[in-house]
Short mmCIF file of C-alpha atoms and ligand atoms in Angstrom, two decimals:
data_model
loop_
_atom_site.label_atom_id
_atom_site.label_comp_id
_atom_site.label_asym_id
_atom_site.label_seq_id
_atom_site.Cartn_x
_atom_site.Cartn_y
_atom_site.Cartn_z
CA UNK A 1 47.53 -163.09 -103.87
CA UNK A 2 45.91 -159.89 -105.05
CA UNK A 3 47.68 -157.90 -102.36
CA UNK A 4 50.96 -158.34 -104.24
CA UNK A 5 49.53 -156.14 -106.96
CA UNK A 6 49.76 -153.18 -104.65
CA UNK A 7 53.48 -153.40 -103.92
CA UNK A 8 55.06 -150.06 -104.60
CA UNK A 9 58.46 -150.54 -106.26
CA UNK A 10 59.54 -147.07 -105.35
CA UNK A 11 58.83 -147.72 -101.71
CA UNK A 12 60.82 -150.95 -101.90
CA UNK A 13 63.80 -148.95 -103.16
CA UNK A 14 63.28 -146.37 -100.43
CA UNK A 15 63.35 -149.09 -97.78
CA UNK A 16 66.55 -150.47 -99.23
CA UNK A 17 68.24 -147.08 -99.30
CA UNK A 18 67.00 -146.10 -95.86
CA UNK A 19 68.13 -149.39 -94.39
CA UNK A 20 71.64 -148.94 -95.77
CA UNK A 21 71.80 -145.32 -94.64
CA UNK A 22 70.66 -146.10 -91.10
CA UNK A 23 72.99 -149.11 -90.91
CA UNK A 24 75.83 -146.78 -91.83
CA UNK A 25 74.79 -144.14 -89.30
CA UNK A 26 74.65 -146.78 -86.55
CA UNK A 27 78.18 -147.87 -87.38
CA UNK A 28 79.46 -144.31 -87.50
CA UNK A 29 77.82 -143.50 -84.17
CA UNK A 30 79.45 -146.56 -82.60
CA UNK A 31 82.88 -145.56 -83.94
CA UNK A 32 82.45 -141.98 -82.74
CA UNK A 33 81.73 -143.35 -79.27
CA UNK A 34 84.88 -145.44 -79.41
CA UNK A 35 82.82 -148.61 -79.64
CA UNK A 36 82.89 -151.49 -82.06
CA UNK A 37 80.04 -151.41 -84.63
CA UNK A 38 79.38 -155.09 -83.91
CA UNK A 39 78.43 -154.16 -80.37
CA UNK A 40 75.31 -152.32 -81.50
CA UNK A 41 72.46 -154.24 -83.08
CA UNK A 42 70.03 -152.52 -85.40
CA UNK A 43 66.44 -153.70 -85.09
CA UNK A 44 63.98 -152.94 -87.87
CA UNK A 45 60.70 -152.03 -86.16
CA UNK A 46 58.02 -153.39 -88.45
CA UNK A 47 54.72 -152.43 -86.82
CA UNK A 48 52.08 -151.42 -89.40
CA UNK A 49 54.53 -152.29 -92.24
CA UNK A 50 53.39 -154.82 -94.83
CA UNK A 51 55.36 -157.99 -95.46
CA UNK A 52 56.99 -157.13 -98.82
CA UNK A 53 58.71 -154.06 -97.38
CA UNK A 54 59.85 -155.97 -94.30
CA UNK A 55 61.22 -158.70 -96.55
CA UNK A 56 63.15 -156.12 -98.53
CA UNK A 57 64.87 -154.92 -95.34
CA UNK A 58 65.62 -158.54 -94.45
CA UNK A 59 67.06 -159.12 -97.93
CA UNK A 60 69.33 -156.11 -97.36
CA UNK A 61 70.68 -157.65 -94.17
CA UNK A 62 68.20 -156.91 -91.39
CA UNK A 63 68.53 -159.83 -88.98
CA UNK A 64 66.28 -158.58 -86.19
CA UNK A 65 62.74 -157.27 -86.38
CA UNK A 66 60.50 -155.87 -83.66
CA UNK A 67 56.73 -156.01 -83.59
CA UNK A 68 54.41 -154.28 -81.16
CA UNK A 69 51.24 -156.26 -81.33
CA UNK A 70 50.73 -159.97 -80.89
CA UNK A 71 47.85 -160.20 -83.34
CA UNK A 72 49.55 -158.20 -86.03
CA UNK A 73 52.72 -160.27 -85.78
CA UNK A 74 50.91 -163.60 -85.86
CA UNK A 75 48.93 -162.60 -88.92
CA UNK A 76 52.01 -161.37 -90.83
CA UNK A 77 54.70 -163.85 -89.93
CA UNK A 78 53.86 -166.52 -92.52
CA UNK A 79 54.59 -163.96 -95.22
CA UNK A 80 57.97 -163.04 -93.75
CA UNK A 81 61.39 -164.48 -94.67
CA UNK A 82 62.41 -165.20 -91.12
CA UNK A 83 64.90 -168.05 -91.60
CA UNK A 84 67.83 -165.84 -90.68
CA UNK A 85 66.00 -163.18 -88.76
CA UNK A 86 65.23 -162.91 -85.07
CA UNK A 87 61.95 -161.46 -83.95
CA UNK A 88 61.24 -159.64 -80.72
CA UNK A 89 58.03 -158.37 -79.22
CA UNK A 90 58.62 -154.76 -78.17
CA UNK A 91 55.16 -153.39 -77.46
CA UNK A 92 52.98 -153.37 -74.40
CA UNK A 93 51.79 -156.91 -73.72
CA UNK A 94 48.59 -157.77 -71.92
CA UNK A 95 48.71 -160.84 -69.72
CA UNK A 96 45.81 -162.43 -71.61
CA UNK A 97 47.89 -162.37 -74.83
CA UNK A 98 50.96 -164.03 -73.36
CA UNK A 99 49.80 -167.53 -74.18
CA UNK A 100 49.67 -166.68 -77.88
CA UNK A 101 53.15 -165.18 -78.14
CA UNK A 102 55.33 -167.35 -75.90
CA UNK A 103 57.34 -169.71 -78.11
CA UNK A 104 56.64 -167.57 -81.18
CA UNK A 105 59.28 -164.87 -80.68
CA UNK A 106 62.95 -164.92 -79.69
CA UNK A 107 62.56 -162.31 -76.99
CA UNK A 108 59.94 -160.25 -75.19
CA UNK A 109 61.51 -156.83 -74.61
CA UNK A 110 58.65 -155.16 -72.86
CA UNK A 111 58.29 -156.84 -69.47
CA UNK A 112 57.21 -154.01 -67.25
CA UNK A 113 55.51 -155.75 -64.34
CA UNK A 114 55.95 -158.81 -62.17
CA UNK A 115 52.47 -159.95 -63.06
CA UNK A 116 53.50 -160.10 -66.71
CA UNK A 117 56.72 -161.94 -65.87
CA UNK A 118 54.73 -164.47 -63.85
CA UNK A 119 52.38 -165.12 -66.73
CA UNK A 120 55.32 -165.58 -69.14
CA UNK A 121 56.80 -168.02 -66.63
CA UNK A 122 53.56 -169.96 -66.45
CA UNK A 123 53.02 -170.17 -70.21
CA UNK A 124 56.68 -170.97 -70.89
CA UNK A 125 56.58 -173.77 -68.33
CA UNK A 126 53.60 -175.26 -70.15
CA UNK A 127 55.61 -175.32 -73.39
CA UNK A 128 58.71 -176.45 -71.53
CA UNK A 129 60.70 -173.53 -72.95
CA UNK A 130 62.69 -170.64 -71.51
CA UNK A 131 61.66 -167.19 -72.72
CA UNK A 132 64.36 -164.51 -72.96
CA UNK A 133 63.10 -161.12 -71.78
CA UNK A 134 64.21 -157.58 -71.09
CA UNK A 135 62.84 -155.62 -68.19
CA UNK A 136 61.27 -152.39 -69.33
CA UNK A 137 62.28 -149.38 -67.26
CA UNK A 138 60.15 -146.26 -67.06
CA UNK A 139 63.22 -144.05 -66.82
CA UNK A 140 61.31 -140.78 -66.88
CA UNK A 141 58.82 -141.90 -64.23
CA UNK A 142 55.93 -141.01 -66.53
CA UNK A 143 52.42 -141.81 -65.35
CA UNK A 144 51.30 -142.74 -68.84
CA UNK A 145 54.04 -145.31 -69.41
CA UNK A 146 54.44 -148.88 -68.35
CA UNK A 147 57.68 -150.28 -66.99
CA UNK A 148 59.44 -150.57 -63.66
CA UNK A 149 60.43 -147.43 -61.81
CA UNK A 150 64.25 -147.14 -61.88
CA UNK A 151 64.49 -147.78 -58.15
CA UNK A 152 62.32 -150.91 -58.44
CA UNK A 153 64.40 -152.65 -61.10
CA UNK A 154 66.84 -154.46 -58.86
CA UNK A 155 64.13 -155.93 -56.68
CA UNK A 156 62.15 -157.00 -59.75
CA UNK A 157 65.25 -158.66 -61.20
CA UNK A 158 65.78 -160.65 -58.05
CA UNK A 159 62.22 -161.91 -58.21
CA UNK A 160 62.27 -162.71 -61.91
CA UNK A 161 65.60 -164.50 -61.46
CA UNK A 162 63.72 -167.09 -59.41
CA UNK A 163 61.56 -168.00 -62.39
CA UNK A 164 63.09 -170.95 -64.20
CA UNK A 165 61.30 -170.41 -67.54
CA UNK A 166 62.08 -166.72 -67.89
CA UNK A 167 65.58 -165.47 -68.54
CA UNK A 168 66.41 -161.79 -68.18
CA UNK A 169 68.93 -160.65 -70.80
CA UNK A 170 68.97 -156.93 -70.09
CA UNK A 171 66.94 -153.74 -69.97
CA UNK A 172 64.90 -151.66 -72.39
CA UNK A 173 63.46 -148.19 -72.20
CA UNK A 174 61.50 -145.56 -74.07
CA UNK A 175 62.55 -142.19 -72.61
CA UNK A 176 60.21 -139.21 -72.34
CA UNK A 177 59.91 -137.05 -75.44
CA UNK A 178 62.74 -134.53 -75.18
CA UNK A 179 63.42 -131.21 -76.88
CA UNK A 180 67.17 -131.57 -76.98
CA UNK A 181 69.77 -134.20 -77.44
CA UNK A 182 71.32 -133.22 -74.12
CA UNK A 183 68.07 -133.90 -72.31
CA UNK A 184 67.51 -137.35 -73.83
CA UNK A 185 71.12 -138.32 -73.26
CA UNK A 186 70.66 -137.76 -69.55
CA UNK A 187 67.99 -140.51 -69.52
CA UNK A 188 70.09 -142.83 -71.67
CA UNK A 189 73.05 -142.31 -69.40
CA UNK A 190 70.98 -143.13 -66.30
CA UNK A 191 69.92 -146.35 -68.02
CA UNK A 192 73.51 -147.21 -68.82
CA UNK A 193 74.59 -146.62 -65.24
CA UNK A 194 71.90 -148.88 -63.92
CA UNK A 195 72.76 -151.52 -66.56
CA UNK A 196 76.44 -151.53 -65.55
CA UNK A 197 75.57 -151.47 -61.88
CA UNK A 198 73.36 -154.56 -62.21
CA UNK A 199 75.94 -156.31 -64.41
CA UNK A 200 78.40 -155.96 -61.56
CA UNK A 201 76.04 -157.70 -59.13
CA UNK A 202 76.17 -160.96 -61.10
CA UNK A 203 72.69 -162.15 -60.15
CA UNK A 204 72.09 -165.85 -60.79
CA UNK A 205 69.95 -166.60 -63.85
CA UNK A 206 70.21 -162.97 -65.00
CA UNK A 207 72.33 -161.82 -67.94
CA UNK A 208 72.95 -158.13 -68.52
CA UNK A 209 73.95 -158.23 -72.18
CA UNK A 210 71.30 -156.15 -73.88
CA UNK A 211 70.58 -152.47 -73.34
CA UNK A 212 67.75 -151.69 -75.74
CA UNK A 213 67.31 -147.95 -76.23
CA UNK A 214 67.18 -145.47 -79.09
CA UNK A 215 64.61 -145.03 -81.88
CA UNK A 216 64.50 -143.15 -85.20
CA UNK A 217 64.91 -139.72 -83.63
CA UNK A 218 67.57 -140.45 -81.06
CA UNK A 219 69.45 -143.66 -81.84
CA UNK A 220 72.78 -141.88 -82.25
CA UNK A 221 72.42 -140.32 -78.80
CA UNK A 222 71.53 -143.73 -77.38
CA UNK A 223 74.61 -145.32 -78.97
CA UNK A 224 76.80 -142.55 -77.57
CA UNK A 225 75.46 -143.44 -74.13
CA UNK A 226 75.97 -147.20 -74.38
CA UNK A 227 72.94 -148.70 -76.14
CA UNK A 228 73.58 -152.20 -77.51
CA UNK A 229 70.33 -152.42 -79.50
CA UNK A 230 68.52 -149.61 -81.28
CA UNK A 231 64.91 -150.00 -82.42
CA UNK A 232 64.33 -148.06 -85.64
CA UNK A 233 61.02 -147.96 -87.48
CA UNK A 234 60.01 -144.83 -89.37
CA UNK A 235 63.55 -143.89 -90.42
CA UNK A 236 63.68 -147.21 -92.32
CA UNK A 237 60.10 -147.74 -93.47
CA UNK A 238 58.78 -144.19 -93.65
CA UNK A 239 56.27 -142.40 -91.48
CA UNK A 240 53.46 -144.53 -90.07
CA UNK A 241 49.91 -143.43 -90.52
CA UNK A 242 48.00 -143.84 -87.28
CA UNK A 243 49.84 -145.06 -84.20
C1 LIG B 1 57.40 -147.87 -82.70
C2 LIG B 1 58.47 -148.21 -81.74
C3 LIG B 1 59.81 -147.99 -82.04
C4 LIG B 1 60.29 -147.34 -83.32
O1 LIG B 1 59.89 -146.01 -83.39
P1 LIG B 1 60.39 -145.06 -84.57
O2 LIG B 1 60.35 -143.72 -83.99
O3 LIG B 1 59.47 -145.25 -85.71
O4 LIG B 1 61.79 -145.49 -84.91
C5 LIG B 1 60.75 -148.39 -81.11
N1 LIG B 1 60.40 -148.97 -79.95
C6 LIG B 1 59.13 -149.21 -79.63
C7 LIG B 1 58.79 -149.86 -78.34
C8 LIG B 1 58.12 -148.83 -80.51
O5 LIG B 1 56.84 -149.04 -80.18
#
């Protein structure tokens, strides 16, 4: 295991400190919003991060990790201490990769098309399992982004609710890049409204428990607007080189 030789002890300490600091900020943000800290989950986003640093976050209490790419996750997971840690796929998923990831993660957060949901249904049926998913909403209506348009979410939910091997647990979003906190909060608040609205409709086979929004730069704003799961990468593990 020559790669162990390159573990940077200082970076391990940084991860530990950052994890604790972010954990604390999440709790404080929940309290400021009059919410219970237990109602907001903190996901450690581990894309591009090597196993030893991820394991340090897990040792400090991280119980949920998010990976973007199927291949990267599958090649890392044997080195991860995942006994008490859930793993979610959060990145864009191509239909031809679905077969490899179904059954390997606890949730697929990034279901942004019916075609993708159908493929998850098909592959889950083959394994005789039910795959928990979130529907991804393109809240800013950006051309470059995947996800359902806000006005298409309800119809999509009704269709996905017919699939017996896919179980919707909530919604996720990546808002447009915003200059101000006020601007990003407007998107988060639209998401929350739609989340509550759908919750009230009590659609069969659909749970509305998870509202996944907020990243390193805006998780406190997201919590103030009702997020139940924040996805934090660089603020825990340091800046990524590349993507
Ligand atoms: C990378 C990524 C994150 C985390 O981003 P940071 O800004 O590093 O916290 C969250 N969600 C998704 C979908 C991502 O791809």
